[in-house]
mmCIF file of C-alpha atoms in Angstrom:
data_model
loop_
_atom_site.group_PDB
_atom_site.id
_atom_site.type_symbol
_atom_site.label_atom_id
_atom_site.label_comp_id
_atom_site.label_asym_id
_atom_site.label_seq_id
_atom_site.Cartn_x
_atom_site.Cartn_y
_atom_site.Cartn_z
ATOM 1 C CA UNK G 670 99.667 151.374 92.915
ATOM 2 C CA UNK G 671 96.119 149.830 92.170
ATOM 3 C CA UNK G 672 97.078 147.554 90.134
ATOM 4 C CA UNK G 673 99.872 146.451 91.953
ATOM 5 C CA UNK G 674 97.231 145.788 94.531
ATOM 6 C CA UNK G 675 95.046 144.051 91.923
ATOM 7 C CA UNK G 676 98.372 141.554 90.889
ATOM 8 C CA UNK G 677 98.726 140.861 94.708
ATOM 9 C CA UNK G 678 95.475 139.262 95.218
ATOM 10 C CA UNK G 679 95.803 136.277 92.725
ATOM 11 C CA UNK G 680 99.209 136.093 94.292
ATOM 12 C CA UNK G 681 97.815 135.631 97.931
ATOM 13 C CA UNK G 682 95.363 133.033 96.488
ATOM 14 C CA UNK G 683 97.729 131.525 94.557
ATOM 15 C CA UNK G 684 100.360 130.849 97.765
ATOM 16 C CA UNK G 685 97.221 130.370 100.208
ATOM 17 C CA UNK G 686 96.282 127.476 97.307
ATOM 18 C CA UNK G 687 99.765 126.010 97.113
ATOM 19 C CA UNK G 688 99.880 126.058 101.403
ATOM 20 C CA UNK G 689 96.567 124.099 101.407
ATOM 21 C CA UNK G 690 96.991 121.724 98.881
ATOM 22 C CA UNK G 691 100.081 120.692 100.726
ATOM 23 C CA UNK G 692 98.519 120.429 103.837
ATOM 24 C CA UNK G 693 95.257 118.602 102.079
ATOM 25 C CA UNK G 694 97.816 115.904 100.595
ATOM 26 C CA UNK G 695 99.780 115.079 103.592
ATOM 27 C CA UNK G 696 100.603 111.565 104.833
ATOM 28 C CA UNK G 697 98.331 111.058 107.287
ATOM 29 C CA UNK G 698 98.514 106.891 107.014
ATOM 30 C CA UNK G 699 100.974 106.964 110.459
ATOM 31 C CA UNK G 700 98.238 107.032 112.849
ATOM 32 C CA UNK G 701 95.913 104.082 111.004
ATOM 33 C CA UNK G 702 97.952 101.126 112.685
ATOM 34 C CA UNK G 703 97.158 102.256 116.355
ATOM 35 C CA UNK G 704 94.063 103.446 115.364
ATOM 36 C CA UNK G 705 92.895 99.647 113.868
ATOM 37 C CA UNK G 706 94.811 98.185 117.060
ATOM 38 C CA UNK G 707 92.253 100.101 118.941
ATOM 39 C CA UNK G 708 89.017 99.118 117.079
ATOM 40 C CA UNK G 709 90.337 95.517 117.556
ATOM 41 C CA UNK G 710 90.298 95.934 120.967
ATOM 42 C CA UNK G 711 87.151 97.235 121.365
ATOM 43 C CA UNK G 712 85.368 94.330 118.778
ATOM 44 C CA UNK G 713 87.267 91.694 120.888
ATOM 45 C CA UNK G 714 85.648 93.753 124.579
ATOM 46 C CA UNK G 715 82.718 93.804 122.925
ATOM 47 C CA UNK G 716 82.629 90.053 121.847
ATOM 48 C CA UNK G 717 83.002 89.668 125.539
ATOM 49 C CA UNK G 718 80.940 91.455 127.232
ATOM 50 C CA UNK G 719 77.901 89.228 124.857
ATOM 51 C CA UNK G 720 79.561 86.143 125.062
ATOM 52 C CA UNK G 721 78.158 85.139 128.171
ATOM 53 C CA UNK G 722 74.864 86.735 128.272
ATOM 54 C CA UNK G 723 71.622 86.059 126.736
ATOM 55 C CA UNK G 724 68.823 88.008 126.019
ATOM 56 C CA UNK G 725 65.672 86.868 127.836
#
């Protein structure tokens, strides 16, 4: 029963691996478009809010 037990654990780390890589390669490019819509926002706010004044 031991070494049962001892062939388990590289099992468990093996499948807790395999779960994590997948997770570690996943598509995460869907959010990037709304996520550069909102930095353009903000450069183009910020462009405005120094546009009209000047540093003394």
């Amino acid at each position: 029963m031991a070494a049962l037990a001892w062939l388990l654990i590289p099992l468990f780390a093996a499948v807790g691996a395999a779960i994590w890589g997948s997770w570690a390669a996943r598509n995460r490019t869907t959010g990037d478009i709304a996520e550069l819509a909102g930095y353009e926002k903000f450069r183009e706010a910020m462009e405005k809010s120094h546009s009209g004044s000047e540093a003394a």
